C-alpha positions as a printed NumPy array, in Angstrom:
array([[  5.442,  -1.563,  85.745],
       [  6.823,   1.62 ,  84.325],
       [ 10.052,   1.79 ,  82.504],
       [ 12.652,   2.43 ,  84.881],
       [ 15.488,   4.936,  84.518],
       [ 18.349,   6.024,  86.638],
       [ 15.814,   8.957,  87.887],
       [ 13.897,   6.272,  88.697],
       [ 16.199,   4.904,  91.175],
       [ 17.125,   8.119,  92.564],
       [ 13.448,   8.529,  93.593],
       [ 13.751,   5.199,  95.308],
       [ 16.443,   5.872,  97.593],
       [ 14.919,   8.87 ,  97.919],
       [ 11.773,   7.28 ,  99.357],
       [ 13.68 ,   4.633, 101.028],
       [ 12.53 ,   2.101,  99.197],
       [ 14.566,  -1.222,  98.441],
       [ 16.086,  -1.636,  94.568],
       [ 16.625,  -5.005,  93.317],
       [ 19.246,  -6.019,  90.431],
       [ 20.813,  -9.042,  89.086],
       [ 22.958,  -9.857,  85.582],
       [ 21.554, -11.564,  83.123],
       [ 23.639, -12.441,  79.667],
       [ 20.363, -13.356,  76.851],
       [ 17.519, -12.872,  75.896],
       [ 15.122, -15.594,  78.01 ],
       [ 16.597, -15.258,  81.051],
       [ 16.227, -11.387,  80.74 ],
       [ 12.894, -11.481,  79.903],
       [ 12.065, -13.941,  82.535],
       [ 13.45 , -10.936,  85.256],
       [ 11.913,  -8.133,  83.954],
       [  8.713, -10.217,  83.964],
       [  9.602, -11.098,  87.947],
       [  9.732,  -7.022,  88.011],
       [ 13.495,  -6.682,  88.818],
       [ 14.721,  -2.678,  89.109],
       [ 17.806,  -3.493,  86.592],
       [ 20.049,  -5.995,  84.651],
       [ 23.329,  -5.769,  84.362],
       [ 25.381,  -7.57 ,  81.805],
       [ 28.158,  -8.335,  83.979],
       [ 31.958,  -9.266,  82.623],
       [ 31.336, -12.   ,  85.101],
       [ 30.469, -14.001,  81.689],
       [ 33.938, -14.469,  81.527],
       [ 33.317, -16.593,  84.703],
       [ 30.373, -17.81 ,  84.609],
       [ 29.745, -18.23 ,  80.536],
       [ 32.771, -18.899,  78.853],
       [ 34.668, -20.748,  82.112],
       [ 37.63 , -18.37 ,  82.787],
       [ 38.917, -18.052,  86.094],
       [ 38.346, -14.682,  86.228],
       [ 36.314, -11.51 ,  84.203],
       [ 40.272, -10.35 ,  82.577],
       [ 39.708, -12.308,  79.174],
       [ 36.275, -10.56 ,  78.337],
       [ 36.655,  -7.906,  75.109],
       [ 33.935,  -5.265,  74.387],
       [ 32.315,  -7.033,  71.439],
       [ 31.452, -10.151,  73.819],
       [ 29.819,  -7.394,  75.942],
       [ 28.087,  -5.581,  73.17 ],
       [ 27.262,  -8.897,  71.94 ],
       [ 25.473, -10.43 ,  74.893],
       [ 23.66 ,  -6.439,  75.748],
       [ 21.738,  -6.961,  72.748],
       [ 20.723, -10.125,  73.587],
       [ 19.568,  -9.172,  76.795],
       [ 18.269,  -5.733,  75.369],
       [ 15.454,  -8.388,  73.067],
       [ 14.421,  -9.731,  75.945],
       [ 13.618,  -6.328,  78.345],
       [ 10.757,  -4.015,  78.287],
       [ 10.698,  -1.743,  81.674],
       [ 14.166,  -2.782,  83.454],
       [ 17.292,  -0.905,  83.012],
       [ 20.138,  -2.224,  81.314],
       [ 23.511,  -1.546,  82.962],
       [ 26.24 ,  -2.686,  81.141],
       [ 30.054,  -3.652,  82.467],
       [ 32.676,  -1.755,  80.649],
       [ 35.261,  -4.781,  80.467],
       [ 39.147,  -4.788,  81.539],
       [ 41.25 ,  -1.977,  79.855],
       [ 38.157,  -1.282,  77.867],
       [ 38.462,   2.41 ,  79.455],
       [ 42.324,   3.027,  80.034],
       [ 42.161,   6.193,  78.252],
       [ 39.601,   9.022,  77.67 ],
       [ 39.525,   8.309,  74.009],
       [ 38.983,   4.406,  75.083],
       [ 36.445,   5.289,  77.044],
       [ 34.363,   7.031,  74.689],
       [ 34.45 ,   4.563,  72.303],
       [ 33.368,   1.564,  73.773],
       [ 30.796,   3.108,  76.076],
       [ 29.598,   3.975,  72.501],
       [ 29.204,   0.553,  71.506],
       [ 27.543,  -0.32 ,  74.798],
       [ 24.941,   2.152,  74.369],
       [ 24.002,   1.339,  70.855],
       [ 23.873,  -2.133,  71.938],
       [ 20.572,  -1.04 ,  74.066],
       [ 22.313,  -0.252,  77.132],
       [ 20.985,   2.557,  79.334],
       [ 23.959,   3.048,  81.324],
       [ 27.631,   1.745,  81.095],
       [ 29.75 ,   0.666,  84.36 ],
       [ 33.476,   1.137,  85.293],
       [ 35.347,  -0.221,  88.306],
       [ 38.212,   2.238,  89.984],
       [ 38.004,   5.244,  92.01 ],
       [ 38.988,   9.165,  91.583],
       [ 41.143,   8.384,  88.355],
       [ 38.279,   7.924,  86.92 ],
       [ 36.934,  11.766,  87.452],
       [ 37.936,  12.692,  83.774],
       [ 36.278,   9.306,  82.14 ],
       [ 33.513,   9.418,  84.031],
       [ 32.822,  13.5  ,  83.236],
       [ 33.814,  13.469,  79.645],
       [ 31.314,  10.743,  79.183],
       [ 28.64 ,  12.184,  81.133],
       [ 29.044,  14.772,  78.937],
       [ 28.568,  13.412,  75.689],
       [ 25.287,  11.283,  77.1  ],
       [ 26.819,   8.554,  78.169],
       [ 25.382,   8.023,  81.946],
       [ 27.777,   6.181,  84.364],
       [ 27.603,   3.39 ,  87.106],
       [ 30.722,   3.137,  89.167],
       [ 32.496,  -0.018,  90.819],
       [ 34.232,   0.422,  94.169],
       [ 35.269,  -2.353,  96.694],
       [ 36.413,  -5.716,  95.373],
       [ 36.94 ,  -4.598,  91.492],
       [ 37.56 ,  -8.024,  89.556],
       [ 39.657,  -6.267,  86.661],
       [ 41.794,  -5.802,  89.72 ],
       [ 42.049,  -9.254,  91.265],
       [ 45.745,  -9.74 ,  90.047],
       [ 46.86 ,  -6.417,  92.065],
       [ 44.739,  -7.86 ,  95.154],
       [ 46.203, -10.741,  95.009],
       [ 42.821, -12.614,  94.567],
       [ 39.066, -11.853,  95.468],
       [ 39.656, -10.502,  98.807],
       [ 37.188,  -7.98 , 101.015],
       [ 38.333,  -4.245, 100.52 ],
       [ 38.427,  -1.689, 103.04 ],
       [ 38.146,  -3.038, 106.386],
       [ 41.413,  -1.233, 107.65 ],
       [ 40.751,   2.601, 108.718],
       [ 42.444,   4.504, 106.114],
       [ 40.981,   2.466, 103.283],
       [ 37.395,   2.804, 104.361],
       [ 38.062,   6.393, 104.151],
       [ 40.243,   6.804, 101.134],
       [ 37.211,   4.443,  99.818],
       [ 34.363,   6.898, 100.999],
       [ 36.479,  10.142,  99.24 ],
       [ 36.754,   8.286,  96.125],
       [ 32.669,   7.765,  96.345],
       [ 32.044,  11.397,  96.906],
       [ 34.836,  11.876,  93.958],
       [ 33.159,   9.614,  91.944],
       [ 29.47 ,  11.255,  92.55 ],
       [ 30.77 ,  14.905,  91.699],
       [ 32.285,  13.546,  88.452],
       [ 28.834,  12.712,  87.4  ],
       [ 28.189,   8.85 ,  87.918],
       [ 24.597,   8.552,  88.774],
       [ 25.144,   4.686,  90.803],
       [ 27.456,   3.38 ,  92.648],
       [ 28.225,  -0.858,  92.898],
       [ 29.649,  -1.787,  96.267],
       [ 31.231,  -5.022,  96.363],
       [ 32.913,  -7.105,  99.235],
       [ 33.139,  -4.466, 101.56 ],
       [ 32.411,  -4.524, 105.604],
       [ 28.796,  -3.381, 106.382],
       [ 29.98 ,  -1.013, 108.562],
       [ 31.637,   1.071, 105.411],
       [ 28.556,   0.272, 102.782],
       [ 26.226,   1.858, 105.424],
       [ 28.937,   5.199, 105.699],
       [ 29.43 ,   5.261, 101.667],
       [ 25.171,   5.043, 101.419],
       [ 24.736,   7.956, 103.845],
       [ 28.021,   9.881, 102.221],
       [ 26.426,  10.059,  98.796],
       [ 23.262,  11.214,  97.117],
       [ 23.673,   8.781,  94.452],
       [ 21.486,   5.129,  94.951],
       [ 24.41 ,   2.324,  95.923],
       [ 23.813,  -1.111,  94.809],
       [ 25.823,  -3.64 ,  97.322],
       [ 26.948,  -7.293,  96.791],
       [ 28.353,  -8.336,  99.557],
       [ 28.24 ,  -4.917, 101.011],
       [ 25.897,  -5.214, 103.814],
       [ 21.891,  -4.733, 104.093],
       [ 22.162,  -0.649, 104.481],
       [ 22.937,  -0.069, 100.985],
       [ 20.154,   1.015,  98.847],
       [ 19.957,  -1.813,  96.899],
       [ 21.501,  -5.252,  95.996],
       [ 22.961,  -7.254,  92.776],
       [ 23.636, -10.904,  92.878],
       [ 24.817, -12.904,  89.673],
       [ 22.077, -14.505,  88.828],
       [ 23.395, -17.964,  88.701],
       [ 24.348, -18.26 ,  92.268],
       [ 20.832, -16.636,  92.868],
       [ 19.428, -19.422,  91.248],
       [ 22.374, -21.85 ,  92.553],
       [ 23.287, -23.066,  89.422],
       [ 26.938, -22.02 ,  89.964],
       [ 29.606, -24.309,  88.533],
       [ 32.133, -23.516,  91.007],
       [ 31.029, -22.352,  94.921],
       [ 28.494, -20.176,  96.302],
       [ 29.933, -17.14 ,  97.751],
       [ 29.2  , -15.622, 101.553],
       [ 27.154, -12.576, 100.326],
       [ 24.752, -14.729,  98.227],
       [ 21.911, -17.09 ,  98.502],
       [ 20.112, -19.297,  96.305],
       [ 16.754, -17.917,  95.694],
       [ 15.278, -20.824,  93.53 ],
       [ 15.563, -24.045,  96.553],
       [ 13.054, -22.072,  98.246],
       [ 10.958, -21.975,  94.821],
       [ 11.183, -24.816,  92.368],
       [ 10.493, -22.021,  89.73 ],
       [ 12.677, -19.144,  88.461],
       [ 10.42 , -16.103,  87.961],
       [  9.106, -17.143,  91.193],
       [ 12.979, -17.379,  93.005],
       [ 13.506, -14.007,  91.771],
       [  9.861, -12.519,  92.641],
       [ 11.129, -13.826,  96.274],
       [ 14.31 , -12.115,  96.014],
       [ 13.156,  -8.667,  95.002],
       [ 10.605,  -9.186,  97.77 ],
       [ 13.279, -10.401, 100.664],
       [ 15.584,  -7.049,  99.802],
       [ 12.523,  -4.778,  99.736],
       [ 11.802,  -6.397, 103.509],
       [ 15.198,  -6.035, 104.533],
       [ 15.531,  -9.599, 105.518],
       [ 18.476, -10.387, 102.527],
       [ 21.096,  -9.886, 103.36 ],
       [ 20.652, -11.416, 106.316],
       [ 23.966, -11.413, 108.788],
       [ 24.882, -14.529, 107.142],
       [ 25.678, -12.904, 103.988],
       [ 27.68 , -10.057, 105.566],
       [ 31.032,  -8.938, 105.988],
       [ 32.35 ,  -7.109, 109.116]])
């Protein structure tokens, strides 16, 4: 498999073919996905969950992030490396540019930042100085406090399309992918079709142009519960590489998310 890049996955939706991600937080488990042939890995805040036992992603700094992208940067040959910018890691401009900094020379190939048109200066001014950007829209964990928990986003009429203007904001600031998280299917499919940019759902529906899972509820090794959008890829397998070979090749068929996993 060739290395992938962003273009990459712009020629994919593009072609209208299926793109495949998960996190991943070392080395092994990195190496084992790009291996399977997974599109990209992001190093998710959801450490703070999933890693380190917090109830949320809010205690996560920058150096745990830079921290665990090199370690998943030693393990990767052809995937790309996305990397979570974590909370109030990016409240100003100047922020912004700094960490994203440390991201990148950390081996990450792209840096990603949850919150809508507010962002249009961040996102630009990094852009700019060759930082490429992911964005977040939907459920945003840094914001779970103001939700009042992990709640789906945008199923009343005026969200869904204050959400879809902030995706088209978002896009003509310069981020190059788009995560769409706990949103009705109904609004994934209209953000997908309102932007040129390749959108990467979880929990979003099956009409995005991809999908992420964490990978330890694809693998069902999650400490706490499983949640509604995900499934666990490694009953059906007995082996890992093999759990996520059969997720990369369920999304690509269209048959995950299946309506179980949706939100309406």
């Amino acid at each position: 498999m060739a290395k992938i890049t962003t273009a990459t996955l712009m020629k994919m939706k593009q072609q209208g073919e299926k793109i495949t991600t998960i996190t991943a937080y070392d080395a092994s488990f990195a190496k084992i996905f790009d291996q399977a042939g997974i599109h990209a890995i992001l190093i998710g805040d959801s450490l703070g969950m999933v890693l380190q036992g917090h109830d949320d992603t809010l205690p996560v700094d920058i150096d745990h992030m830079a921290y665990h992208t090199q370690s998943v940067k030693r393990g990767v040959e052809n995937t790309l490396i996305i990397a979570d910018m974590p909370f109030m890691s990016y409240a100003t401009t100047e922020q912004a540019y700094i960490n994203a900094t440390k991201l990148m020379q950390a081996g990450a190939s792209i840096v990603k930042l949850e919150g809508g048109e507010w962002l249009e200066e961040t996102i630009k001014g990094l852009v700019e100085r060759g930082i490429p950007v992911c964005a977040h829209l939907g459920l945003t964990p840094q914001s779970v406090n103001v939700f009042g928990g992990f709640k789906v986003q945008g199923r009343e009429s005026d969200k869904a399309l204050e959400m879809i203007e902030h995706a088209k904001a978002l896009e003509a600031a310069g981020a190059q992918l788009l995560v769409l998280e706990c949103i009705p299917s109904g609004l994934g499919k209209a953000i997908t079709e309102a932007v040129s940019i390749p959108t990467i759902g979880i929990g979003a529906g099956k009409d995005t142009d991809g999908q992420i899972l964490v990978m330890h509820d694809a693998l069902g090794i999650s400490c706490s519960y499983m949640p509604k959008f995900s499934r666990n890829f490694l009953i059906d397998t007995g082996d890992i590489k093999k759990a996520i070979e059969l997720y990369i090749d369920e999304v690509s068929k269209g048959n995950f998310p299946g309506p179980e996993h949706i939100f309406k």
